[in-house]
Coordinates of C-alpha atoms in Angstrom, one line a residue:
M1 CA 103.4 92.8 88.6
S2 CA 102.6 93.9 92.2
E3 CA 104.5 92.6 95.2
V4 CA 103.9 88.9 95.6
T5 CA 102.1 88.1 98.8
M6 CA 103.0 85.1 101.0
N7 CA 100.1 83.0 99.7
A8 CA 101.8 83.1 96.3
Y9 CA 104.2 80.6 97.6
H10 CA 103.9 77.2 99.4
T11 CA 101.6 76.8 102.4
F12 CA 103.3 73.7 103.8
H13 CA 106.8 72.8 105.1
I14 CA 108.6 69.5 105.7
P15 CA 109.3 69.1 109.5
V16 CA 112.5 67.5 110.8
M17 CA 112.5 63.7 110.6
G18 CA 114.9 61.6 112.5
L19 CA 118.5 62.5 112.1
A20 CA 119.3 61.6 108.5
F21 CA 115.9 61.6 106.8
T22 CA 115.8 65.3 106.2
I23 CA 119.5 66.1 106.8
D24 CA 119.9 67.3 103.2
S25 CA 116.3 68.0 102.2
P26 CA 117.0 71.7 101.6
L27 CA 119.2 70.6 98.6
K28 CA 116.5 68.3 97.4
V29 CA 113.4 70.6 97.7
G30 CA 114.6 74.0 98.7
R31 CA 115.1 75.3 95.1
F32 CA 111.4 74.7 94.6
G33 CA 110.5 77.1 97.4
I34 CA 109.8 74.3 99.9
T35 CA 111.0 74.9 103.5
S36 CA 112.4 71.9 105.4
V37 CA 114.1 71.4 108.7
V38 CA 117.5 69.9 109.4
S39 CA 118.4 68.2 112.6
I40 CA 121.8 69.5 113.9
V41 CA 122.1 67.4 117.1
E42 CA 124.3 64.7 115.7
D43 CA 127.6 66.1 114.6
N44 CA 129.2 62.7 113.6
L45 CA 126.5 62.3 111.0
I46 CA 126.8 65.9 109.9
E47 CA 130.6 65.5 109.5
E48 CA 130.1 62.6 107.1
V49 CA 127.3 64.4 105.2
R50 CA 129.5 67.5 105.0
K51 CA 132.3 65.5 103.4
F52 CA 129.9 64.0 100.9
Y53 CA 128.5 67.3 99.8
H54 CA 131.8 69.0 99.6
G55 CA 132.5 66.3 97.0
V56 CA 129.3 67.0 95.2
E57 CA 130.1 70.7 95.2
G58 CA 133.6 70.0 94.0
S59 CA 135.1 72.0 96.8
P60 CA 138.0 70.8 99.1
V61 CA 137.0 69.4 102.4
V62 CA 139.2 69.5 105.5
P63 CA 138.1 66.9 108.1
I64 CA 137.3 68.4 111.5
S65 CA 138.7 66.1 114.0
K66 CA 137.2 65.5 117.5
K67 CA 140.6 66.5 118.8
E68 CA 140.2 70.1 117.5
P69 CA 138.8 72.9 119.7
D70 CA 135.0 73.4 119.4
F71 CA 134.9 70.7 116.7
R72 CA 131.1 70.1 117.2
A73 CA 130.1 73.7 116.5
R74 CA 132.6 74.0 113.6
R75 CA 131.3 70.9 111.9
I76 CA 127.7 72.2 112.1
Q77 CA 128.7 75.7 111.0
D78 CA 130.6 74.5 107.9
Y79 CA 127.8 72.1 106.9
L80 CA 125.1 74.8 107.2
D81 CA 127.3 77.3 105.3
L82 CA 127.6 74.6 102.6
L83 CA 123.8 74.0 102.4
D84 CA 123.3 77.8 102.2
R85 CA 125.9 78.2 99.5
M86 CA 124.7 75.2 97.4
L87 CA 121.0 76.1 97.6
K88 CA 121.7 79.7 96.5
A89 CA 123.8 78.3 93.6
Q90 CA 120.9 76.1 92.6
V91 CA 118.4 79.0 92.6
D92 CA 120.9 81.3 90.7
Q93 CA 121.2 78.5 88.0
M94 CA 117.4 78.3 87.7
K95 CA 117.0 82.0 87.3
A96 CA 119.7 82.0 84.6
A97 CA 118.2 79.1 82.6
P98 CA 115.4 79.5 80.0
L99 CA 111.9 78.9 81.3
F100 CA 110.4 76.0 79.4
A101 CA 108.7 72.7 80.2
G102 CA 110.8 70.0 81.8
T103 CA 113.2 72.4 83.6
D104 CA 113.6 72.9 87.3
T105 CA 112.5 76.5 86.7
A106 CA 109.2 75.4 85.2
K107 CA 108.8 72.8 88.0
Y108 CA 109.1 75.6 90.6
F109 CA 105.9 77.2 89.3
E110 CA 104.1 74.0 88.5
L111 CA 104.4 72.8 92.1
L112 CA 102.8 75.9 93.5
P113 CA 99.2 75.8 94.9
E114 CA 96.4 76.5 92.4
Q115 CA 95.4 79.7 94.2
S116 CA 98.8 81.2 94.0
P117 CA 98.9 84.5 91.9
L118 CA 102.4 83.6 90.9
K119 CA 101.2 80.3 89.4
A120 CA 98.4 82.2 87.6
R121 CA 101.0 84.4 86.1
Y122 CA 103.0 81.4 85.0
N123 CA 100.0 79.9 83.4
Q124 CA 99.4 83.1 81.5
F125 CA 103.0 83.0 80.4
L126 CA 102.6 79.5 78.9
Y127 CA 100.0 80.6 76.4
L128 CA 101.6 83.8 75.2
P129 CA 103.3 83.7 71.8
E130 CA 107.0 84.4 71.6
G131 CA 107.8 88.1 71.9
S132 CA 108.6 91.0 74.2
E133 CA 105.6 90.5 76.5
K134 CA 106.4 86.8 77.1
T135 CA 110.1 87.7 77.7
S136 CA 109.1 90.4 80.2
I137 CA 106.8 88.0 82.1
E138 CA 109.6 85.4 82.1
N139 CA 112.0 87.8 83.7
E140 CA 109.3 88.8 86.2
L141 CA 108.7 85.2 87.2
K142 CA 112.3 84.5 87.6
A143 CA 112.8 87.5 89.8
A144 CA 110.0 86.2 92.1
I145 CA 111.7 82.8 92.7
K146 CA 112.8 82.4 96.2
P147 CA 114.1 79.3 97.9
G148 CA 112.5 77.5 100.8
K149 CA 114.0 78.3 104.1
I150 CA 116.7 76.1 105.7
E151 CA 115.5 75.8 109.3
V152 CA 117.4 73.8 111.9
N153 CA 116.1 71.7 114.8
I154 CA 117.6 71.3 118.2
M155 CA 115.9 68.7 120.5
T156 CA 116.5 70.5 123.8
K157 CA 116.6 67.2 125.8
I158 CA 119.7 66.1 123.8
D159 CA 122.1 68.2 125.8
K160 CA 124.7 66.1 127.6
N161 CA 127.8 67.6 129.1
N162 CA 131.1 67.0 127.4
Y163 CA 134.6 66.3 128.8
T164 CA 138.2 67.2 128.2
P165 CA 140.6 64.4 127.4
N166 CA 141.5 64.4 131.1
G167 CA 137.9 63.6 132.0
E168 CA 137.0 67.1 133.3
I169 CA 133.6 68.5 132.5
L170 CA 133.8 71.3 129.9
P171 CA 131.9 74.6 130.6
P172 CA 128.2 74.7 129.9
E173 CA 128.6 76.4 126.5
F174 CA 130.3 73.2 125.3
S175 CA 127.2 71.0 126.0
D176 CA 125.7 69.3 123.0
A177 CA 122.8 71.7 122.5
S178 CA 124.9 74.8 123.1
C179 CA 127.5 73.7 120.6
A180 CA 124.8 73.0 118.0
L181 CA 123.3 76.5 118.6
R182 CA 126.7 78.1 118.3
G183 CA 127.3 76.4 115.0
F184 CA 123.9 77.6 113.6
V185 CA 124.5 81.2 114.9
K186 CA 127.9 81.4 113.3
S187 CA 126.6 80.1 109.9
T188 CA 125.7 82.3 107.0
L189 CA 122.0 81.2 107.2
R190 CA 119.4 83.9 107.8
S191 CA 117.0 81.5 109.2
A192 CA 115.4 80.1 112.4
V193 CA 116.3 77.4 114.9
V194 CA 113.4 75.2 116.1
F195 CA 113.6 74.4 119.7
S196 CA 111.6 71.2 120.4
A197 CA 110.9 68.8 123.3
G198 CA 110.3 71.4 126.0
M199 CA 112.2 74.0 128.0
N200 CA 115.9 73.9 128.6
P201 CA 116.9 76.8 130.8
R202 CA 120.6 76.3 130.3
L203 CA 120.3 76.4 126.5
Y204 CA 117.9 79.4 126.6
S205 CA 120.4 81.2 128.9
Y206 CA 123.2 80.5 126.4
A207 CA 121.0 81.9 123.5
E208 CA 120.7 85.1 125.5
S209 CA 124.5 85.6 125.2
L210 CA 124.3 85.4 121.3
P211 CA 123.8 88.9 119.7
E212 CA 122.6 87.3 116.5
F213 CA 119.2 86.7 118.1
F214 CA 118.7 90.4 119.0
P215 CA 117.5 93.2 116.7
D216 CA 120.0 95.6 115.2
E217 CA 119.5 99.3 114.5
T218 CA 117.1 98.4 111.8
G219 CA 114.9 96.4 114.1
L220 CA 115.9 93.1 112.5
A221 CA 117.7 90.0 113.9
K222 CA 120.0 87.8 111.9
K223 CA 118.6 84.6 113.5
S224 CA 115.2 83.8 114.8
I225 CA 113.6 81.3 117.1
I226 CA 110.7 78.9 116.5
L227 CA 109.3 77.1 119.5
K228 CA 107.6 73.7 118.9
V229 CA 104.8 73.4 121.4
S230 CA 102.0 71.1 122.2
D231 CA 99.6 73.7 123.7
F232 CA 99.0 77.3 124.4
R233 CA 100.1 77.1 128.0
S234 CA 103.5 75.8 127.0
A235 CA 103.8 78.6 124.4
M236 CA 103.0 81.2 127.0
I237 CA 105.4 79.8 129.7
Q238 CA 108.4 79.3 127.3
G239 CA 107.6 82.5 125.4
K240 CA 107.7 84.6 128.6
F241 CA 110.9 82.9 129.8
L242 CA 112.7 83.8 126.6
A243 CA 111.1 87.2 126.3
K244 CA 112.5 88.1 129.7
K245 CA 116.0 87.4 128.3
G246 CA 115.2 89.7 125.3
L247 CA 114.6 86.8 122.9
W248 CA 111.6 87.1 120.5
I249 CA 109.7 84.0 119.3
S250 CA 109.0 84.5 115.6
E251 CA 106.8 81.4 115.4
F252 CA 105.0 78.9 117.5
R253 CA 104.9 75.5 115.8
I254 CA 102.1 73.5 117.2
E255 CA 102.5 69.7 116.9
S256 CA 99.9 67.1 117.9
G257 CA 101.1 65.4 121.1
L258 CA 100.4 61.9 119.7
N259 CA 99.6 62.1 116.0
C260 CA 103.2 62.8 115.0
G261 CA 106.4 61.0 114.2
G262 CA 109.5 60.5 116.4
H263 CA 109.2 61.3 120.1
A264 CA 105.6 61.7 121.3
F265 CA 104.9 64.2 124.1
A266 CA 101.2 63.5 125.0
T267 CA 99.3 66.4 126.5
D268 CA 97.0 65.9 129.4
G269 CA 94.2 65.1 127.0
F270 CA 94.2 68.4 125.2
L271 CA 93.3 67.9 121.5
L272 CA 94.6 69.7 118.5
G273 CA 91.4 71.5 117.5
P274 CA 90.8 73.2 120.9
I275 CA 94.5 74.0 121.1
L276 CA 94.4 75.7 117.7
E277 CA 91.2 77.5 118.8
E278 CA 92.9 79.0 121.8
F279 CA 95.9 80.2 119.7
K280 CA 93.4 81.7 117.2
N281 CA 91.6 83.6 120.0
K282 CA 94.6 84.6 122.0
R283 CA 97.3 85.2 119.4
E284 CA 97.2 89.0 119.5
E285 CA 97.1 88.9 123.3
L286 CA 100.1 86.6 123.3
R287 CA 102.0 88.9 120.9
K288 CA 101.3 92.1 122.9
E289 CA 102.3 90.5 126.2
L290 CA 105.5 89.1 124.9
F291 CA 106.3 92.4 123.1
E292 CA 105.9 94.3 126.4
I293 CA 108.2 91.9 128.2
V294 CA 110.9 91.7 125.5
S295 CA 110.9 95.5 125.1
K296 CA 111.7 95.9 128.8
A297 CA 114.4 93.4 128.5
H298 CA 116.0 95.2 125.6
A299 CA 115.8 98.5 127.5
Q300 CA 117.5 96.9 130.5
K301 CA 120.2 95.6 128.2
G302 CA 120.6 99.0 126.5
I303 CA 120.1 97.5 123.1
H304 CA 117.9 98.3 120.1
S305 CA 114.4 97.0 120.2
F306 CA 111.5 96.6 117.8
S307 CA 109.7 99.8 116.8
V308 CA 106.4 97.9 116.6
P309 CA 105.4 94.4 117.8
P310 CA 106.7 91.9 115.3
E311 CA 104.3 89.3 113.9
I312 CA 104.1 85.9 115.5
R313 CA 103.6 83.1 113.0
V314 CA 101.5 80.1 114.1
T315 CA 102.0 76.8 112.2
V316 CA 100.7 73.3 112.8
Q317 CA 101.8 69.8 112.0
G318 CA 101.1 66.2 112.9
G319 CA 98.8 63.7 111.2
I320 CA 97.5 65.9 108.4
G321 CA 96.5 63.7 105.4
T322 CA 94.1 65.3 103.0
Y323 CA 93.7 68.6 101.1
E324 CA 90.4 69.3 102.9
E325 CA 92.1 68.9 106.3
D326 CA 95.0 71.1 105.2
Q327 CA 92.7 73.9 103.9
F328 CA 90.5 73.8 107.1
L329 CA 93.6 74.3 109.3
L330 CA 94.8 77.2 107.1
S331 CA 91.5 79.0 106.7
Y332 CA 89.6 78.4 109.9
Y333 CA 92.5 78.7 112.4
G334 CA 94.5 81.1 110.3
V335 CA 97.8 79.2 110.6
E336 CA 100.5 80.3 108.2
S337 CA 101.8 76.9 107.2
T338 CA 101.1 73.2 107.7
G339 CA 103.7 70.5 108.3
W340 CA 103.6 67.4 106.3
G341 CA 106.2 64.9 107.6
S342 CA 105.9 61.2 107.5
P343 CA 104.2 61.0 104.0
F344 CA 107.5 62.5 102.6
L345 CA 109.4 59.4 103.7
L346 CA 107.8 57.8 100.6
V347 CA 109.2 60.5 98.4
P348 CA 112.8 59.6 97.4
E349 CA 113.3 63.1 95.9
A350 CA 112.8 64.7 99.2
T351 CA 114.2 62.5 102.0
N352 CA 116.8 59.8 102.7
V353 CA 115.1 56.4 103.0
D354 CA 117.1 53.4 101.7
E355 CA 115.5 51.2 99.1
S356 CA 114.9 48.2 101.4
T357 CA 113.2 50.4 104.1
L358 CA 111.2 52.1 101.4
Q359 CA 109.8 48.8 100.2
E360 CA 108.9 47.8 103.8
L361 CA 107.1 51.1 104.2
S362 CA 105.1 50.8 101.0
N363 CA 103.9 47.3 102.1
A364 CA 103.2 48.2 105.8
S365 CA 99.9 47.8 107.6
P366 CA 98.6 50.1 110.4
E367 CA 99.8 47.6 113.0
D368 CA 103.4 48.1 111.9
F369 CA 103.4 51.7 113.3
Y370 CA 103.3 51.7 117.1
L371 CA 104.1 53.8 120.1
S372 CA 107.1 52.2 121.8
N373 CA 109.6 52.6 124.7
A374 CA 112.5 52.3 122.3
S375 CA 114.0 55.8 123.1
P376 CA 116.8 56.0 125.7
L377 CA 115.4 59.4 126.6
G378 CA 112.6 57.7 128.4
V379 CA 110.0 59.4 126.2
K380 CA 107.4 57.5 124.1
F381 CA 108.7 57.0 120.6
Y382 CA 106.9 56.0 117.4
N383 CA 108.6 53.0 115.9
F384 CA 108.2 50.8 112.8
R385 CA 108.1 47.0 113.4
R386 CA 109.4 46.1 110.0
S387 CA 112.6 48.3 110.2
S388 CA 115.9 46.6 110.0
G389 CA 116.8 48.3 113.3
N390 CA 114.0 46.5 115.1
K391 CA 114.9 43.2 113.5
D392 CA 118.6 43.6 114.5
R393 CA 117.6 44.4 118.1
L394 CA 115.5 41.2 118.3
E395 CA 118.4 39.1 116.8
K396 CA 120.8 40.4 119.4
I397 CA 118.4 39.4 122.1
D398 CA 118.1 35.9 120.6
K399 CA 121.9 35.7 120.6
E400 CA 122.0 36.8 124.2
R401 CA 123.9 40.0 123.2
P402 CA 121.3 42.7 123.7
G403 CA 122.1 46.3 123.4
S404 CA 124.3 48.3 121.0
A405 CA 127.8 49.5 120.8
C406 CA 127.7 53.1 121.9
F407 CA 129.9 55.1 119.4
N408 CA 128.4 58.6 119.4
K409 CA 127.2 58.8 123.0
N410 CA 124.6 61.5 122.3
L411 CA 122.1 60.0 124.7
T412 CA 124.4 59.1 127.6
F413 CA 122.4 60.3 130.6
N414 CA 122.2 57.2 133.0
T415 CA 124.4 56.9 136.1
E416 CA 122.8 53.9 137.8
F417 CA 126.0 51.8 137.5
T418 CA 128.7 54.2 136.3
E419 CA 130.2 57.5 137.4
R420 CA 130.1 58.9 133.9
P421 CA 126.7 58.7 132.2
I422 CA 126.0 55.9 129.7
C423 CA 123.1 55.2 127.3
T424 CA 120.3 52.8 128.3
A425 CA 120.4 51.4 124.7
S426 CA 124.1 50.5 125.1
R427 CA 125.3 46.9 125.5
E428 CA 127.2 48.0 128.7
Y429 CA 124.0 49.3 130.4
Q430 CA 121.8 46.5 129.4
F431 CA 124.3 43.9 130.6
L432 CA 124.5 45.5 134.0
K433 CA 120.7 46.1 134.2
L434 CA 119.8 42.5 133.2
K435 CA 122.3 41.2 135.8
E436 CA 120.5 43.3 138.4
V437 CA 117.2 41.7 137.5
Q438 CA 118.7 38.2 137.8
V439 CA 119.7 38.8 141.4
T440 CA 116.5 40.6 142.4
E441 CA 114.5 38.4 144.8
N442 CA 110.7 37.7 144.9
L443 CA 110.0 38.5 141.3
S444 CA 107.5 36.3 139.5
E445 CA 108.3 34.9 136.1
A446 CA 105.9 37.5 134.5
E447 CA 107.6 40.3 136.3
V448 CA 111.0 39.2 135.2
A449 CA 109.8 39.0 131.6
E450 CA 108.3 42.5 131.8
R451 CA 111.5 44.0 133.2
V452 CA 113.7 42.3 130.6
E453 CA 111.4 43.6 127.8
N454 CA 111.6 47.1 129.2
I455 CA 115.4 47.0 129.3
T456 CA 116.0 45.4 125.9
E457 CA 113.4 47.5 124.0
K458 CA 115.7 50.4 124.0
E459 CA 117.3 51.1 120.6
C460 CA 120.4 53.0 119.5
L461 CA 118.8 56.1 117.9
C462 CA 122.1 57.9 117.2
Q463 CA 123.1 55.2 114.7
G464 CA 119.7 53.9 113.7
L465 CA 118.3 57.2 112.7
S466 CA 121.5 58.0 110.7
T467 CA 122.2 54.9 108.7
S468 CA 119.7 55.5 105.9
F469 CA 121.8 58.4 104.5
F470 CA 124.8 56.1 104.0
L471 CA 122.7 53.3 102.5
K472 CA 120.8 55.5 100.1
N473 CA 123.9 57.5 98.9
Q474 CA 126.2 54.5 98.9
V475 CA 128.6 56.1 101.3
P476 CA 130.6 53.9 103.7
E477 CA 129.2 54.1 107.2
P478 CA 132.1 54.7 109.6
H479 CA 131.3 51.7 111.8
N480 CA 130.0 49.5 109.0
L481 CA 126.5 49.5 110.4
V482 CA 123.5 48.8 108.2
S483 CA 120.5 48.7 110.6
V484 CA 117.9 51.5 110.1
T485 CA 115.6 52.8 112.8
L486 CA 112.5 54.5 111.5
C487 CA 110.2 56.9 113.4
P488 CA 107.1 57.6 111.2
G489 CA 103.9 58.9 112.7
P490 CA 100.8 56.6 112.6
N491 CA 99.4 58.7 109.7
L492 CA 101.8 57.0 107.3
A493 CA 99.6 53.9 107.6
F494 CA 97.3 55.5 105.1
F495 CA 100.0 56.1 102.5
S496 CA 101.6 53.3 100.5
K497 CA 102.7 54.6 97.2
V498 CA 106.4 55.5 96.6
S499 CA 105.8 58.9 95.0
T500 CA 107.4 61.7 93.1
L501 CA 107.7 65.1 94.6
E502 CA 105.1 66.4 92.1
E503 CA 102.7 63.7 93.2
M504 CA 103.1 64.4 97.0
V505 CA 102.8 68.1 96.5
G506 CA 99.8 67.5 94.2
H507 CA 98.2 65.5 97.0
I508 CA 98.7 68.3 99.5
Y509 CA 97.1 70.8 97.2
G510 CA 94.2 68.6 96.1
R511 CA 95.4 67.9 92.6
T512 CA 95.6 64.1 93.1
N513 CA 95.0 61.5 95.8
L514 CA 97.7 59.3 97.3
L515 CA 95.8 57.7 100.1
N516 CA 95.6 53.9 100.0
D517 CA 92.5 51.8 100.4
I518 CA 92.6 51.6 104.2
T519 CA 89.7 53.6 105.7
R520 CA 91.2 56.7 107.2
P521 CA 89.5 58.7 110.0
H522 CA 89.6 62.5 109.9
L523 CA 92.7 64.1 111.4
F524 CA 90.8 65.1 114.6
I525 CA 89.2 61.7 115.0
N526 CA 92.4 59.8 114.4
E527 CA 94.1 61.9 117.1
L528 CA 91.2 61.3 119.5
H529 CA 91.5 57.6 119.0
L530 CA 95.2 57.8 119.8
Y531 CA 94.5 59.6 123.0
L532 CA 91.8 57.2 124.0
N533 CA 94.2 54.3 123.5
Y534 CA 97.0 56.1 125.3
L535 CA 94.7 56.7 128.3
K536 CA 93.7 53.0 128.3
S537 CA 97.3 51.9 128.2
E538 CA 98.3 54.2 131.0
V539 CA 95.4 53.0 133.2
E540 CA 96.4 49.3 132.4
A541 CA 100.0 50.0 133.3
S542 CA 99.1 51.6 136.6
E543 CA 98.5 49.8 139.9
R544 CA 94.9 49.5 140.8
L545 CA 95.7 51.1 144.1
V546 CA 96.9 54.4 142.6
S547 CA 97.8 57.6 144.5
A548 CA 95.3 60.5 144.7
K549 CA 97.6 62.4 142.3
Q550 CA 97.4 59.6 139.7
S551 CA 93.7 59.3 140.1
T552 CA 93.2 63.0 139.6
Y553 CA 95.5 62.9 136.5
F554 CA 93.4 60.1 134.9
K555 CA 90.2 62.0 135.6
T556 CA 91.5 65.3 134.3
F557 CA 92.8 63.5 131.2
R558 CA 89.4 62.0 130.4
D559 CA 87.6 65.3 131.2
N560 CA 89.8 67.1 128.8
L561 CA 89.1 64.6 126.0
L562 CA 85.4 64.9 126.7
E563 CA 85.6 68.7 126.5
G564 CA 87.5 68.3 123.2
I565 CA 84.6 66.2 121.9
R566 CA 82.1 68.8 122.8
Y567 CA 84.2 71.4 120.9
Y568 CA 84.3 69.2 117.8
K569 CA 80.5 68.8 117.9
I570 CA 80.2 72.6 117.8
I571 CA 82.6 73.2 114.9
S572 CA 81.6 70.1 112.9
P573 CA 79.2 72.0 110.6
K574 CA 82.0 74.5 109.8
M575 CA 84.5 71.9 108.8
T576 CA 85.6 71.3 105.2
L577 CA 85.0 67.6 104.5
E578 CA 85.4 65.9 101.2
K579 CA 81.9 64.4 101.0
P580 CA 78.5 65.3 102.6
E581 CA 78.3 61.9 104.4
A582 CA 81.7 62.6 106.0
H583 CA 80.0 65.0 108.4
Q584 CA 77.7 62.2 109.7
A585 CA 80.7 59.8 109.9
F586 CA 82.6 62.4 111.9
E587 CA 79.8 62.9 114.4
I588 CA 79.2 59.1 114.7
A589 CA 82.9 58.7 115.5
L590 CA 82.8 61.4 118.1
A591 CA 79.8 59.7 119.8
E592 CA 81.6 56.3 119.8
V593 CA 84.7 57.7 121.5
E594 CA 82.6 59.7 123.9
T595 CA 80.8 56.5 124.9
A596 CA 84.0 54.6 125.3
L597 CA 85.4 57.4 127.6
T598 CA 82.3 57.6 129.8
Q599 CA 82.3 53.8 130.2
L600 CA 86.0 53.7 131.1
N601 CA 86.6 52.7 134.7
L602 CA 89.5 54.7 136.1
P603 CA 91.5 53.5 139.1
G604 CA 90.0 54.9 142.3
E605 CA 86.7 55.7 140.6
T606 CA 83.5 53.8 141.3
L607 CA 80.9 55.8 139.4
T608 CA 80.5 56.2 135.6
V609 CA 80.9 59.7 134.4
S610 CA 77.8 61.4 132.9
V611 CA 78.0 63.8 130.0

């Protein structure tokens, strides 16, 4: 058998979700060749999960106390080493076992896409009679098995300073994000870190001090960097910034600004299709420019560099829902992989969602998924109305005890009332902020209500996004908390069935259909609607007498959306849609949004835009 090409394996990955939802996904799906991403920003959760899996492995666990030096990095390193070791053991066990129906080894090949040459070889194996040829192909197939990658995610905004017991600020390398990066770098993983949520110069400068990110004498680096970006401009700016430090970006992971889960970073109206088109047309230009910059940086540092420009992978995620959409992204834009996130929350084999939350998800309506101000980071955050975390928040307000106990302090950035930063979701902050509202003069009843809502809408994400692991695995939660915060993208509204791994992978590859009966717009149309609604909400939230800068922003936002619609009109005939009438529905939807945009009166504008 000739060397297996990349398309012999899976063409999708499972992005990071929350803190706990994908914290151990590599041990659930990795042996089947599926790549998943683990959040490493919350070391308290990681410490508990680490203890749990040492028990599963049957290996002794030594608790890593917060009193020990560099405890955060050490917790993360040990946990990643554990994941790496356990996943390799799973794969070794599969390779050593006989290949027959019902085994994980057989499941590995059965899950592969239909066009995979490896799967074709497996199907050939199934129909061969027992004998030397079948044994030879079995050995060949087992040798081709490779696990999915264990990638890690660091949300760059979660990077608070840390303190000594005496209250002195520790050096920058002991900030949250730097500790997480150090834990990853020291681990045995030969993998990538995903930097998300924008540029963090301090973190990137720390990465420059870590030799594992630089090529050795063979031209290879032990660790690599993936940048999650929302558009080409961001990729170029961050890519150049890192390249000047000698750091190569192995992959740009494009995520829809609004059609995603978790924190939503809206672009200025730039849509996914045009963004992907720009990457498609400028990928080689980007690679050459970054290679020139990184080569100069390596020469200045006196270290080995790449002999030829390394490839740059481009992947995409956010709101993908059908096989046809998936295939169009792969074939037309040439991306190497697509990310399927929120639908996997309905797959117990792949993610950590407790039974109660799972049932709420399976019975949810589109209105239950909404863009909120719940995040203490001050960034829009996709929330789930029916979550126990949201219900708990409302109950605390009713009891006049809003806010949460702040145990982990990962999001402590506010210094309005205290010298040391605190979290805006904490009971301490909300008490002080509400007291401030009470003594503020000349506020109308409506203004007071609005301010109170803005204050009390904040949720404790450190705990809420972690609890599901403890509930699902029946592990005691350190603080006896049971409320779950969920952060699914709006695309989950079109999935309702609690599914097996085989069913969800089958849906991705067009072997089955898991969509519910709710009419689902195309990926691009759904994102367009989200941006239209976002623009409307921003306009409504603004004062009618806006500044010239705000007025320009609103107009630019709308113009970018209209330009995106023009682009979609051009590529519509090239798109892979499930039914012939879907093209007409796509174009009608474009026209409807176009009309809504041209009729939208923006602050400071008196004339209707003509197209």
